[in-house]
mmCIF file of N, CA and C in Angstrom:
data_model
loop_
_atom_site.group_PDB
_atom_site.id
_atom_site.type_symbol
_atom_site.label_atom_id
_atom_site.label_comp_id
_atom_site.label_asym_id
_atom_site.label_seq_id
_atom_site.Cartn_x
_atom_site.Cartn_y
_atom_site.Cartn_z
ATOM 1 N N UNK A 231 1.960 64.270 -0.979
ATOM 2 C CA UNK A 231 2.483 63.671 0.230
ATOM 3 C C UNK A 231 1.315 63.157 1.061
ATOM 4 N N UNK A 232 1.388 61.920 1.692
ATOM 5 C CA UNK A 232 0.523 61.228 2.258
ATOM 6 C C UNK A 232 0.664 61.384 3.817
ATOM 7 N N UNK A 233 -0.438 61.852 4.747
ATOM 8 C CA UNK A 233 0.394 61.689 6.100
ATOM 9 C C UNK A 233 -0.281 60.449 7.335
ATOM 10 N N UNK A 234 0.472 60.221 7.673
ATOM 11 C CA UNK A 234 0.460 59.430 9.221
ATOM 12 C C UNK A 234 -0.055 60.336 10.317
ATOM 13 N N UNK A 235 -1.314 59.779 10.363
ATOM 14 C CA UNK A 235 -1.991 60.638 12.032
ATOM 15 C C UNK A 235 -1.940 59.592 13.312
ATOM 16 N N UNK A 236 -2.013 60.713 14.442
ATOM 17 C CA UNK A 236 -2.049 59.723 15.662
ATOM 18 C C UNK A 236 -2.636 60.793 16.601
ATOM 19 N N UNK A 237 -4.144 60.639 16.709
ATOM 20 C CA UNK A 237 -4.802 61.254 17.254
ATOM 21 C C UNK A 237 -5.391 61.174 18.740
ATOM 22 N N UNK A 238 -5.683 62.353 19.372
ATOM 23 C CA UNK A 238 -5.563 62.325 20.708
ATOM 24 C C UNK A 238 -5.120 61.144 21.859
ATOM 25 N N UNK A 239 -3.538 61.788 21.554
ATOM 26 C CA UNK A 239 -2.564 60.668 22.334
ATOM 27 C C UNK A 239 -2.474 61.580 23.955
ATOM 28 N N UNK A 240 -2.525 60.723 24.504
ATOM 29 C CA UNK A 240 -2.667 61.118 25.963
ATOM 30 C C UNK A 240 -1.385 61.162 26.493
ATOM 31 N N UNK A 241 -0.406 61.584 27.244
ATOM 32 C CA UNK A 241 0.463 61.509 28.136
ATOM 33 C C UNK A 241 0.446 62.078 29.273
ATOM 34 N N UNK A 242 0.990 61.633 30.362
ATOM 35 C CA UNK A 242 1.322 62.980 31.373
ATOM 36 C C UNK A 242 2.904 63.260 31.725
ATOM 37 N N UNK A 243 3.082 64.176 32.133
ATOM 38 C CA UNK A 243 4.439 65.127 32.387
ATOM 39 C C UNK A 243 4.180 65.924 33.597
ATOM 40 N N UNK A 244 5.161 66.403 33.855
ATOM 41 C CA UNK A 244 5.149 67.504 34.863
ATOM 42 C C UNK A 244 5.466 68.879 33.527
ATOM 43 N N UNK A 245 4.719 69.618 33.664
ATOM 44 C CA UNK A 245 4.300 70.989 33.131
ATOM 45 C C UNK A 245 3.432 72.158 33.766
ATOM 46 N N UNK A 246 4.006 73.281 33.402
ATOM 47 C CA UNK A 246 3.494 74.621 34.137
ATOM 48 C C UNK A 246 4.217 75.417 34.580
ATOM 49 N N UNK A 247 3.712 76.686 34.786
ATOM 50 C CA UNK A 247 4.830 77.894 35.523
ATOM 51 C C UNK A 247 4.654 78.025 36.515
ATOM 52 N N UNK A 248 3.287 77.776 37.284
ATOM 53 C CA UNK A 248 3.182 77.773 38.482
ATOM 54 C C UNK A 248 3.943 77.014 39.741
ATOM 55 N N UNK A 249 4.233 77.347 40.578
ATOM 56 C CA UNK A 249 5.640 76.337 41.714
ATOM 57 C C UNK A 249 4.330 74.731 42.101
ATOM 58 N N UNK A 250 3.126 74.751 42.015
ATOM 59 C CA UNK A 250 2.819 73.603 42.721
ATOM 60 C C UNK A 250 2.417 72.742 41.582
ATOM 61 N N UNK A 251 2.642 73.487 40.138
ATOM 62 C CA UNK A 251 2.332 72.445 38.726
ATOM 63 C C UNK A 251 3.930 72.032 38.558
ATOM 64 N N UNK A 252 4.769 72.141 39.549
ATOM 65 C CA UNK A 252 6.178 71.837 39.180
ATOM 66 C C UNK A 252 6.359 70.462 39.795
ATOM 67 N N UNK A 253 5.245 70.416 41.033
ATOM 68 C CA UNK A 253 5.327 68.737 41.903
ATOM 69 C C UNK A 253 4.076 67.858 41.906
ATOM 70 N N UNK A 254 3.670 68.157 40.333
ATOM 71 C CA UNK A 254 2.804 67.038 40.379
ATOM 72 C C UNK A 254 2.814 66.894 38.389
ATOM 73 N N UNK A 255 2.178 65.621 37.894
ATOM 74 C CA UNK A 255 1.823 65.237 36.416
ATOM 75 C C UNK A 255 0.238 65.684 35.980
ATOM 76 N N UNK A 256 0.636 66.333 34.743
ATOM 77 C CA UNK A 256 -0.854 66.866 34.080
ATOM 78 C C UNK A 256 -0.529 65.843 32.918
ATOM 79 N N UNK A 257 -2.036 65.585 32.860
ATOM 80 C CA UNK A 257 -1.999 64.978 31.209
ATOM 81 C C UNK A 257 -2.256 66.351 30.702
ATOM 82 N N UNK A 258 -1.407 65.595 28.832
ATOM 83 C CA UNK A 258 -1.729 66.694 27.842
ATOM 84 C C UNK A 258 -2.261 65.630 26.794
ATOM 85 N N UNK A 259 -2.641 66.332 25.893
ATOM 86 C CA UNK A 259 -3.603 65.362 24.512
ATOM 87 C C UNK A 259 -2.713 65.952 23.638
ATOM 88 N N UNK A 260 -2.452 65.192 22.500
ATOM 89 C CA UNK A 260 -1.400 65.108 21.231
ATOM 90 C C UNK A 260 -2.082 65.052 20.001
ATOM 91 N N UNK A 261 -2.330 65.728 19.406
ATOM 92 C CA UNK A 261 -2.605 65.190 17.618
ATOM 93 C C UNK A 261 -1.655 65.265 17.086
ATOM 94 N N UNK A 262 -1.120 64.350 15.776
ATOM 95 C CA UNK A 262 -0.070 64.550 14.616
ATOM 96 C C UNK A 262 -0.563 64.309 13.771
ATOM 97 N N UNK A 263 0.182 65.093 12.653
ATOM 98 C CA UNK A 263 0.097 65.012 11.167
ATOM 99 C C UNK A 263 1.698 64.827 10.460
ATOM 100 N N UNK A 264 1.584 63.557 10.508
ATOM 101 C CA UNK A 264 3.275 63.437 9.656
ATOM 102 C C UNK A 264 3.066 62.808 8.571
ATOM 103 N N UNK A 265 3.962 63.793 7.639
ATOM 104 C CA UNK A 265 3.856 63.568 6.175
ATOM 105 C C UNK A 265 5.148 62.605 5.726
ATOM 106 N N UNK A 266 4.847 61.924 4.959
ATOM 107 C CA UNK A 266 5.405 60.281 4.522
ATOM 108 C C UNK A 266 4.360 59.922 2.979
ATOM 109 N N UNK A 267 5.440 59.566 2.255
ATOM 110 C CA UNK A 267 4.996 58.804 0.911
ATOM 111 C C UNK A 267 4.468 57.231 1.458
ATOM 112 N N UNK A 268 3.394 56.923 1.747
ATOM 113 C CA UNK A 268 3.548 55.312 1.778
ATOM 114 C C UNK A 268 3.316 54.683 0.941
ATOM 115 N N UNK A 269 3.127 54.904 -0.074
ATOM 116 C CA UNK A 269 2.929 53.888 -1.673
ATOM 117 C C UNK A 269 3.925 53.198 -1.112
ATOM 118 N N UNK A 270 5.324 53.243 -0.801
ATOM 119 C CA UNK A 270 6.275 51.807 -0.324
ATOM 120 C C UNK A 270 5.625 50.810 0.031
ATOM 121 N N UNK A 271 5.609 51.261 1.497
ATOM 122 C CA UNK A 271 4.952 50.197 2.223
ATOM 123 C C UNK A 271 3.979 49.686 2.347
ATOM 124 N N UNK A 272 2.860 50.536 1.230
ATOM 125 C CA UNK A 272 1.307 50.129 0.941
ATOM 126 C C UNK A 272 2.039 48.803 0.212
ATOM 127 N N UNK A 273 2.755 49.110 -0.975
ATOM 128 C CA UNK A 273 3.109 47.862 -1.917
ATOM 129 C C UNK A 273 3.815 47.123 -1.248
ATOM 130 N N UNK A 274 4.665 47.193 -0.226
ATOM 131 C CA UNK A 274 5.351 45.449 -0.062
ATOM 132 C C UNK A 274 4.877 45.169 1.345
ATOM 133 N N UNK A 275 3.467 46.257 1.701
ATOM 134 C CA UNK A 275 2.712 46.093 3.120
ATOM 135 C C UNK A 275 3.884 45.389 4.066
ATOM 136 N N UNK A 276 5.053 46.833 4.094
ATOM 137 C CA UNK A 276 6.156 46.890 5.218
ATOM 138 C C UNK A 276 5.849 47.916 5.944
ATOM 139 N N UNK A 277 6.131 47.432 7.576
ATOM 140 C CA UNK A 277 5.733 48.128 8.278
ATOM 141 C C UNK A 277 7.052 49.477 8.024
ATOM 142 N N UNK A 278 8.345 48.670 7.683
ATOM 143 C CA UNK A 278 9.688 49.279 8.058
ATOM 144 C C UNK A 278 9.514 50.594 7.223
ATOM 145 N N UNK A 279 8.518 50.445 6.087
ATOM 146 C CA UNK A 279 8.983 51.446 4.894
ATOM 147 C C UNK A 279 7.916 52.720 5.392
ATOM 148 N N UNK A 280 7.814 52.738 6.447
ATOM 149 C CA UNK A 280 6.579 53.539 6.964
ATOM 150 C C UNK A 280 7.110 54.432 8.319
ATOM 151 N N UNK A 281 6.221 55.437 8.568
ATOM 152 C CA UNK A 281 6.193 55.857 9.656
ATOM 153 C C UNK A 281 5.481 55.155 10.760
ATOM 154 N N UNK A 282 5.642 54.434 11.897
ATOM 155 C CA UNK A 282 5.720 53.592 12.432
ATOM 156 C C UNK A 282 5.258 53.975 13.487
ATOM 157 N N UNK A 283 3.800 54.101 13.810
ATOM 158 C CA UNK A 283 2.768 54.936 14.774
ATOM 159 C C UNK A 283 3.070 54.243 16.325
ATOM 160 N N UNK A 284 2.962 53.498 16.014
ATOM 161 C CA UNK A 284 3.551 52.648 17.566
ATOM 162 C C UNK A 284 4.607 53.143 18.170
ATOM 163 N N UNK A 285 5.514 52.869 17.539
ATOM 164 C CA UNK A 285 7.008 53.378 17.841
ATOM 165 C C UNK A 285 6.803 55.190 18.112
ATOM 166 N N UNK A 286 6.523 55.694 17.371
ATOM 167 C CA UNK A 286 6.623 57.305 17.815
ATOM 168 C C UNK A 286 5.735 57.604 18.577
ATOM 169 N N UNK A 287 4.813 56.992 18.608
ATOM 170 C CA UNK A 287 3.779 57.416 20.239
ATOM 171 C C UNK A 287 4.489 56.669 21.562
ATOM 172 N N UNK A 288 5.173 55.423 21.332
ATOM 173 C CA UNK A 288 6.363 55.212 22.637
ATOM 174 C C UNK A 288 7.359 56.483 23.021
ATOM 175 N N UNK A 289 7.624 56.827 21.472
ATOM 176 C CA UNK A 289 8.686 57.887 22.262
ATOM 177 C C UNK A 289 8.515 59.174 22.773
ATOM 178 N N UNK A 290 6.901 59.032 22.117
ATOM 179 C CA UNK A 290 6.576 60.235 23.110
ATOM 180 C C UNK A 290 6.423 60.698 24.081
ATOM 181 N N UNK A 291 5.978 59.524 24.593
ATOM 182 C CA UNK A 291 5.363 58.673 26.078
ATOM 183 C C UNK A 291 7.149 59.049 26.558
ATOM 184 N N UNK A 292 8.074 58.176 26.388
ATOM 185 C CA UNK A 292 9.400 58.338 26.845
ATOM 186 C C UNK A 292 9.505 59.927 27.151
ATOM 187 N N UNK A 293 9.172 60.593 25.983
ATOM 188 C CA UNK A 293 10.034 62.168 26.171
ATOM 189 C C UNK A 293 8.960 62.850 27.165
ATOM 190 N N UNK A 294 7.511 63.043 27.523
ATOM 191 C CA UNK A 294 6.769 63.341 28.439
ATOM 192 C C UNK A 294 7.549 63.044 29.517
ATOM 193 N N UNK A 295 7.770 61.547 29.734
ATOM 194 C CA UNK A 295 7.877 61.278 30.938
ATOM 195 C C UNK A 295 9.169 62.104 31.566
ATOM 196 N N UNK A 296 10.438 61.896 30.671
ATOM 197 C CA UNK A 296 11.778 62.081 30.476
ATOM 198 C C UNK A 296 11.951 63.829 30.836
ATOM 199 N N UNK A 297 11.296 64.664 30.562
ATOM 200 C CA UNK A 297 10.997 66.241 30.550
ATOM 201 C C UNK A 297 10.250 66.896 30.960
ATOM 202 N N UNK A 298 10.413 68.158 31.527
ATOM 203 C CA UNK A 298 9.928 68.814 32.694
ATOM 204 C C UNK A 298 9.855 70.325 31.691
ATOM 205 N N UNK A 299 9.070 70.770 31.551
ATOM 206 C CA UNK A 299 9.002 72.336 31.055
ATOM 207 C C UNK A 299 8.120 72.699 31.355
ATOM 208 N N UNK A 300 8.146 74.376 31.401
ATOM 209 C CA UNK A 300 7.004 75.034 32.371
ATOM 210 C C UNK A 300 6.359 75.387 31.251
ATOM 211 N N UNK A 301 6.387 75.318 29.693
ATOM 212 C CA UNK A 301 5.273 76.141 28.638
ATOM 213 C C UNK A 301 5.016 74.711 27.580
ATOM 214 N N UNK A 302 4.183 75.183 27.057
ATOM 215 C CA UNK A 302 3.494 73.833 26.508
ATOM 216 C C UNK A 302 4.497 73.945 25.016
ATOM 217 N N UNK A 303 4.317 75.538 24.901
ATOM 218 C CA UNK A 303 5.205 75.910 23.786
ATOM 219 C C UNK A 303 6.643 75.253 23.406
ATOM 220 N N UNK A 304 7.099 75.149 24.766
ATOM 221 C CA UNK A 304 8.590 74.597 24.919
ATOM 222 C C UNK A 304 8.325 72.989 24.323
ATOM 223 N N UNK A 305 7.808 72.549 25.531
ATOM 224 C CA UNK A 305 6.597 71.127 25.435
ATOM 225 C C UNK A 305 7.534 70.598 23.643
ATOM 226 N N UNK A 306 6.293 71.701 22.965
ATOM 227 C CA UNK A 306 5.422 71.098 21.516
ATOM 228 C C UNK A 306 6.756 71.364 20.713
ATOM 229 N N UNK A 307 7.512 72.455 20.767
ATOM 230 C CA UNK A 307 8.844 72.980 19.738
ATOM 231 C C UNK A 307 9.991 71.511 20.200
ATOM 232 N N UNK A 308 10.410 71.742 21.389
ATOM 233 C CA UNK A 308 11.523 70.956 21.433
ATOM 234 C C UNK A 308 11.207 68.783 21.000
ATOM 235 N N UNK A 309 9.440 68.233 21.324
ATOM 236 C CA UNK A 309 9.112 67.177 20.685
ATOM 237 C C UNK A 309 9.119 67.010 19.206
ATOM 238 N N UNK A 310 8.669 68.281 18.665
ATOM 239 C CA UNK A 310 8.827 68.341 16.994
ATOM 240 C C UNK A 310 10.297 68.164 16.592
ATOM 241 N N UNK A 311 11.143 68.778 17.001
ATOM 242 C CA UNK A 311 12.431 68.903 17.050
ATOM 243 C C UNK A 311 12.758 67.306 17.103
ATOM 244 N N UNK A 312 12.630 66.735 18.110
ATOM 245 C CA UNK A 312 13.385 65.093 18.436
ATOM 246 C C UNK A 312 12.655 64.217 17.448
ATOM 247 N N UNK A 313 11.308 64.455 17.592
ATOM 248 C CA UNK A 313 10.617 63.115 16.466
ATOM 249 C C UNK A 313 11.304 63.235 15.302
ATOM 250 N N UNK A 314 11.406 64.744 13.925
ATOM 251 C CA UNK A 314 11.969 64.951 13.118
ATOM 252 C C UNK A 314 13.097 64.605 12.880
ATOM 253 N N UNK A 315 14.090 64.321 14.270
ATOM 254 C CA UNK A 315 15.153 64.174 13.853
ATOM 255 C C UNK A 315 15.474 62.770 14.277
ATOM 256 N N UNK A 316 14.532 61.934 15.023
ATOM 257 C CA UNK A 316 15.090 60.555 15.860
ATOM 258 C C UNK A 316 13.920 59.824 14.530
ATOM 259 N N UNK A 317 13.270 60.383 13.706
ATOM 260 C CA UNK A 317 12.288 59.349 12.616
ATOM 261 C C UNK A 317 12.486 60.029 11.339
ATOM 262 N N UNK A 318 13.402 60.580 10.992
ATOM 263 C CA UNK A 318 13.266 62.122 9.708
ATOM 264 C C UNK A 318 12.290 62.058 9.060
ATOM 265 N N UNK A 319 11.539 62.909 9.779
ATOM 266 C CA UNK A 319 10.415 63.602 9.563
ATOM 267 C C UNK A 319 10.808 64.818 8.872
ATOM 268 N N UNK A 320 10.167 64.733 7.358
ATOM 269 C CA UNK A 320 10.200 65.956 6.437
ATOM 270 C C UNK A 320 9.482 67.166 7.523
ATOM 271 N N UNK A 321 7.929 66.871 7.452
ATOM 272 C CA UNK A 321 7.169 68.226 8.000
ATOM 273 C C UNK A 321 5.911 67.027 8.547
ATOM 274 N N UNK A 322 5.756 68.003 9.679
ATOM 275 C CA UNK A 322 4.495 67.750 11.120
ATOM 276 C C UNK A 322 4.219 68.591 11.289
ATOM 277 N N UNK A 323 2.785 68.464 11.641
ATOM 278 C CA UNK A 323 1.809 69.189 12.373
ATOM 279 C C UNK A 323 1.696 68.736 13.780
ATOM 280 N N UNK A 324 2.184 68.960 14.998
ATOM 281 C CA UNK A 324 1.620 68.636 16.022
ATOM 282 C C UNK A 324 0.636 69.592 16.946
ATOM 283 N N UNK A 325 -0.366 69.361 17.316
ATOM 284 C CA UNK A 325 -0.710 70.504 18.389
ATOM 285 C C UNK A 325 -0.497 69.798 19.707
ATOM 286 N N UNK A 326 -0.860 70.319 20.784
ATOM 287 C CA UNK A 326 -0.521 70.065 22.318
ATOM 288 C C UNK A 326 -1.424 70.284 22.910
ATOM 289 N N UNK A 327 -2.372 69.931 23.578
ATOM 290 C CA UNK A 327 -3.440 70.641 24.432
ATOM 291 C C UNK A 327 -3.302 70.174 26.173
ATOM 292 N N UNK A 328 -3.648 71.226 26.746
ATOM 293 C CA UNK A 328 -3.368 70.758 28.256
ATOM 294 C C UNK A 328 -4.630 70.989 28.901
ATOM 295 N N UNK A 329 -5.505 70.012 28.924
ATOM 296 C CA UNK A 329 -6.925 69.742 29.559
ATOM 297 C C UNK A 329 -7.539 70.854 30.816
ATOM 298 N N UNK A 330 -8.281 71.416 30.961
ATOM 299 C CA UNK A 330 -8.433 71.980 32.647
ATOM 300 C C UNK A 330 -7.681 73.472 32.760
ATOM 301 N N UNK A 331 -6.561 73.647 31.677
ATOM 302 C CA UNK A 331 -5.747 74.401 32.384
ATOM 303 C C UNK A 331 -6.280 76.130 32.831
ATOM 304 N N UNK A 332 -7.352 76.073 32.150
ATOM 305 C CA UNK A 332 -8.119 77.192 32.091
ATOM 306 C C UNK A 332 -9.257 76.929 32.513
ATOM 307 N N UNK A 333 -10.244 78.040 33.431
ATOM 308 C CA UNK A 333 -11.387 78.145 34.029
ATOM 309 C C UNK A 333 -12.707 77.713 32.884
ATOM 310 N N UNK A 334 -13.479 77.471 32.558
ATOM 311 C CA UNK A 334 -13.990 77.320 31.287
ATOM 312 C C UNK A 334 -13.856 77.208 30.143
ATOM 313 N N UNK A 335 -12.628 76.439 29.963
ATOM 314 C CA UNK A 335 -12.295 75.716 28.858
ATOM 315 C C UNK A 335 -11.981 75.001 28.800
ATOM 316 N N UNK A 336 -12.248 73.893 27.646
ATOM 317 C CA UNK A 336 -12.285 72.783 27.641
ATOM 318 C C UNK A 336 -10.529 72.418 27.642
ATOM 319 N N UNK A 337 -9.749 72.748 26.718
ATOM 320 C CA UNK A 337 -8.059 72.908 27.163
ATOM 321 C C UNK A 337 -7.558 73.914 26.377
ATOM 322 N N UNK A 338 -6.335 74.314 26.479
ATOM 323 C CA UNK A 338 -5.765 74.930 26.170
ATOM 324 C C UNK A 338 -4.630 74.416 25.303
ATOM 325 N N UNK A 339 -3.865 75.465 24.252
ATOM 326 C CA UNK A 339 -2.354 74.685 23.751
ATOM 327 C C UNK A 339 -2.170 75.645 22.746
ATOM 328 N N UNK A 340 -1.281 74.679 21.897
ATOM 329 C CA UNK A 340 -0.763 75.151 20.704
ATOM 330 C C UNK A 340 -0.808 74.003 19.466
ATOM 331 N N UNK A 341 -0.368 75.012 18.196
ATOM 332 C CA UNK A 341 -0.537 73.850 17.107
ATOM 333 C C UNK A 341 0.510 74.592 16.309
ATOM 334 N N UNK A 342 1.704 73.612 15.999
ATOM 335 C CA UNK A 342 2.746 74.039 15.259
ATOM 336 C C UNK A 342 2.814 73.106 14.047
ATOM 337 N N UNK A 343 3.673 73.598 12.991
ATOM 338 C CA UNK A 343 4.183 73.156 11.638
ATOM 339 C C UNK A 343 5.650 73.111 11.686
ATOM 340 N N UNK A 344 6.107 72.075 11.563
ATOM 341 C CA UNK A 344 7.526 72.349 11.225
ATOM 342 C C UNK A 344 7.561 71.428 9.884
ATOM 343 N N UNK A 345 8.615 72.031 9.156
ATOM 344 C CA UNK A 345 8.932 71.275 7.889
ATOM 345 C C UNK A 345 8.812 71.638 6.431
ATOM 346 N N UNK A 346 9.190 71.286 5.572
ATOM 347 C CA UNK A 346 8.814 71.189 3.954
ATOM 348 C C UNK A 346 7.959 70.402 3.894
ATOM 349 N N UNK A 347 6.767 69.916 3.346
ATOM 350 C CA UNK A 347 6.153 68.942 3.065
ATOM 351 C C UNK A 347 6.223 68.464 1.197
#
Protein backbone atom coordinates (compact mmCIF):
# COMPACT_ATOMS: atom_id res chain seq x y z
CA UNK A 1 0.00 0.00 0.00
CA UNK A 2 1.23 3.35 -1.10
CA UNK A 3 0.43 6.43 1.09
CA UNK A 4 -0.56 10.11 0.54
CA UNK A 5 1.19 12.56 3.06
CA UNK A 6 0.29 16.08 3.94
CA UNK A 7 2.65 17.42 6.19
CA UNK A 8 2.60 20.05 8.78
CA UNK A 9 -0.81 21.45 7.90
CA UNK A 10 -1.58 24.35 9.98
CA UNK A 11 -5.12 25.24 11.15
CA UNK A 12 -6.66 27.09 13.90
CA UNK A 13 -9.79 26.18 16.08
CA UNK A 14 -10.93 27.01 19.29
CA UNK A 15 -9.45 24.14 21.62
CA UNK A 16 -8.69 23.51 25.34
CA UNK A 17 -10.11 22.84 28.80
CA UNK A 18 -9.26 25.83 30.16
CA UNK A 19 -12.53 28.63 30.25
CA UNK A 20 -10.23 31.45 28.46
CA UNK A 21 -8.85 28.71 25.62
CA UNK A 22 -12.72 28.42 25.06
CA UNK A 23 -12.77 32.38 23.63
CA UNK A 24 -10.07 32.50 21.57
CA UNK A 25 -8.25 30.21 18.20
CA UNK A 26 -4.98 28.14 18.72
CA UNK A 27 -3.28 26.86 15.79
CA UNK A 28 -2.59 23.13 15.73
CA UNK A 29 -0.04 21.39 13.12
CA UNK A 30 -1.37 18.16 11.24
CA UNK A 31 0.70 15.36 9.71
CA UNK A 32 -1.05 12.46 7.60
CA UNK A 33 -0.32 9.28 6.40
CA UNK A 34 -3.12 7.93 4.12
CA UNK A 35 -2.81 4.76 2.58
CA UNK A 36 -4.11 4.49 -1.18
CA UNK A 37 -2.92 2.20 -4.14
CA UNK A 38 -1.96 4.92 -6.74
CA UNK A 39 -0.60 2.80 -9.56
CA UNK A 40 -4.30 4.07 -10.97
CA UNK A 41 -3.76 7.32 -11.13
CA UNK A 42 0.08 7.17 -11.57
CA UNK A 43 -1.10 5.34 -15.01
CA UNK A 44 -3.89 7.47 -16.41
CA UNK A 45 -2.09 10.54 -14.21
CA UNK A 46 -5.88 11.09 -12.74
CA UNK A 47 -6.16 13.23 -10.20
CA UNK A 48 -9.85 11.52 -9.52
CA UNK A 49 -8.24 8.00 -9.03
CA UNK A 50 -6.29 9.39 -6.08
CA UNK A 51 -6.44 10.71 -2.76
CA UNK A 52 -6.82 14.23 -3.44
CA UNK A 53 -4.46 16.34 -1.00
CA UNK A 54 -6.06 19.58 -1.77
CA UNK A 55 -9.42 18.61 -1.20
CA UNK A 56 -8.79 16.87 2.28
CA UNK A 57 -6.63 19.59 3.67
CA UNK A 58 -9.87 22.00 2.68
CA UNK A 59 -11.85 19.86 4.73
CA UNK A 60 -9.86 20.03 7.33
CA UNK A 61 -9.53 23.58 7.40
CA UNK A 62 -13.65 23.37 7.22
CA UNK A 63 -13.84 20.87 10.25
CA UNK A 64 -11.17 23.07 12.53
CA UNK A 65 -13.00 25.87 11.80
CA UNK A 66 -16.60 24.14 12.07
CA UNK A 67 -15.59 22.47 15.82
CA UNK A 68 -14.93 23.37 19.16
CA UNK A 69 -13.39 20.57 21.57
CA UNK A 70 -11.61 20.94 24.68
CA UNK A 71 -8.94 17.69 24.03
CA UNK A 72 -6.84 17.39 21.11
CA UNK A 73 -7.68 13.69 21.58
CA UNK A 74 -11.32 14.41 20.74
CA UNK A 75 -9.75 16.96 18.03
CA UNK A 76 -7.64 13.93 16.26
CA UNK A 77 -10.39 10.69 16.90
CA UNK A 78 -13.53 12.40 15.73
CA UNK A 79 -11.26 14.12 12.19
CA UNK A 80 -9.99 10.51 11.52
CA UNK A 81 -13.45 9.40 11.83
CA UNK A 82 -14.97 12.10 9.05
CA UNK A 83 -11.93 12.03 6.55
CA UNK A 84 -12.29 8.00 6.54
CA UNK A 85 -15.60 8.19 6.01
CA UNK A 86 -16.27 11.58 3.74
CA UNK A 87 -12.84 10.08 1.34
CA UNK A 88 -12.88 6.08 2.38
CA UNK A 89 -9.99 5.99 3.79
CA UNK A 90 -8.85 2.29 4.44
CA UNK A 91 -6.16 3.33 7.35
CA UNK A 92 -4.38 6.87 8.54
CA UNK A 93 -2.01 7.94 10.55
CA UNK A 94 -2.77 11.35 11.76
CA UNK A 95 -0.98 13.08 14.65
CA UNK A 96 -2.17 16.58 16.07
CA UNK A 97 0.17 18.84 17.74
CA UNK A 98 -0.85 22.02 19.61
CA UNK A 99 2.20 24.48 19.53
CA UNK A 100 3.04 26.45 23.03
CA UNK A 101 0.67 24.43 24.88
CA UNK A 102 3.21 23.49 27.36
CA UNK A 103 5.95 25.51 29.29
CA UNK A 104 9.09 24.21 27.45
CA UNK A 105 7.95 22.46 24.80
CA UNK A 106 8.06 22.78 21.64
CA UNK A 107 4.10 21.26 21.28
CA UNK A 108 2.26 18.91 22.47
CA UNK A 109 -0.45 16.11 20.93
CA UNK A 110 -1.20 12.91 19.83
CA UNK A 111 -0.61 10.40 17.00
CA UNK A 112 -3.31 7.92 16.12
CA UNK A 113 -3.86 4.89 13.57
CA UNK A 114 -7.04 4.07 12.47
CA UNK A 115 -7.64 1.38 9.89
CA UNK A 116 -6.55 -1.90 8.00
CA UNK A 117 -3.91 -0.95 5.76
Amino acid sequence: MDHVLIEALEVDTVIGVYDWERTIRQRLRLDLELATDIRPAAQADDIHLTLDYAAISERIANFADAHHFALVETFAERLADTLRQEFAIDWLRLSVRKPGAVANAASVGVRITRGQA
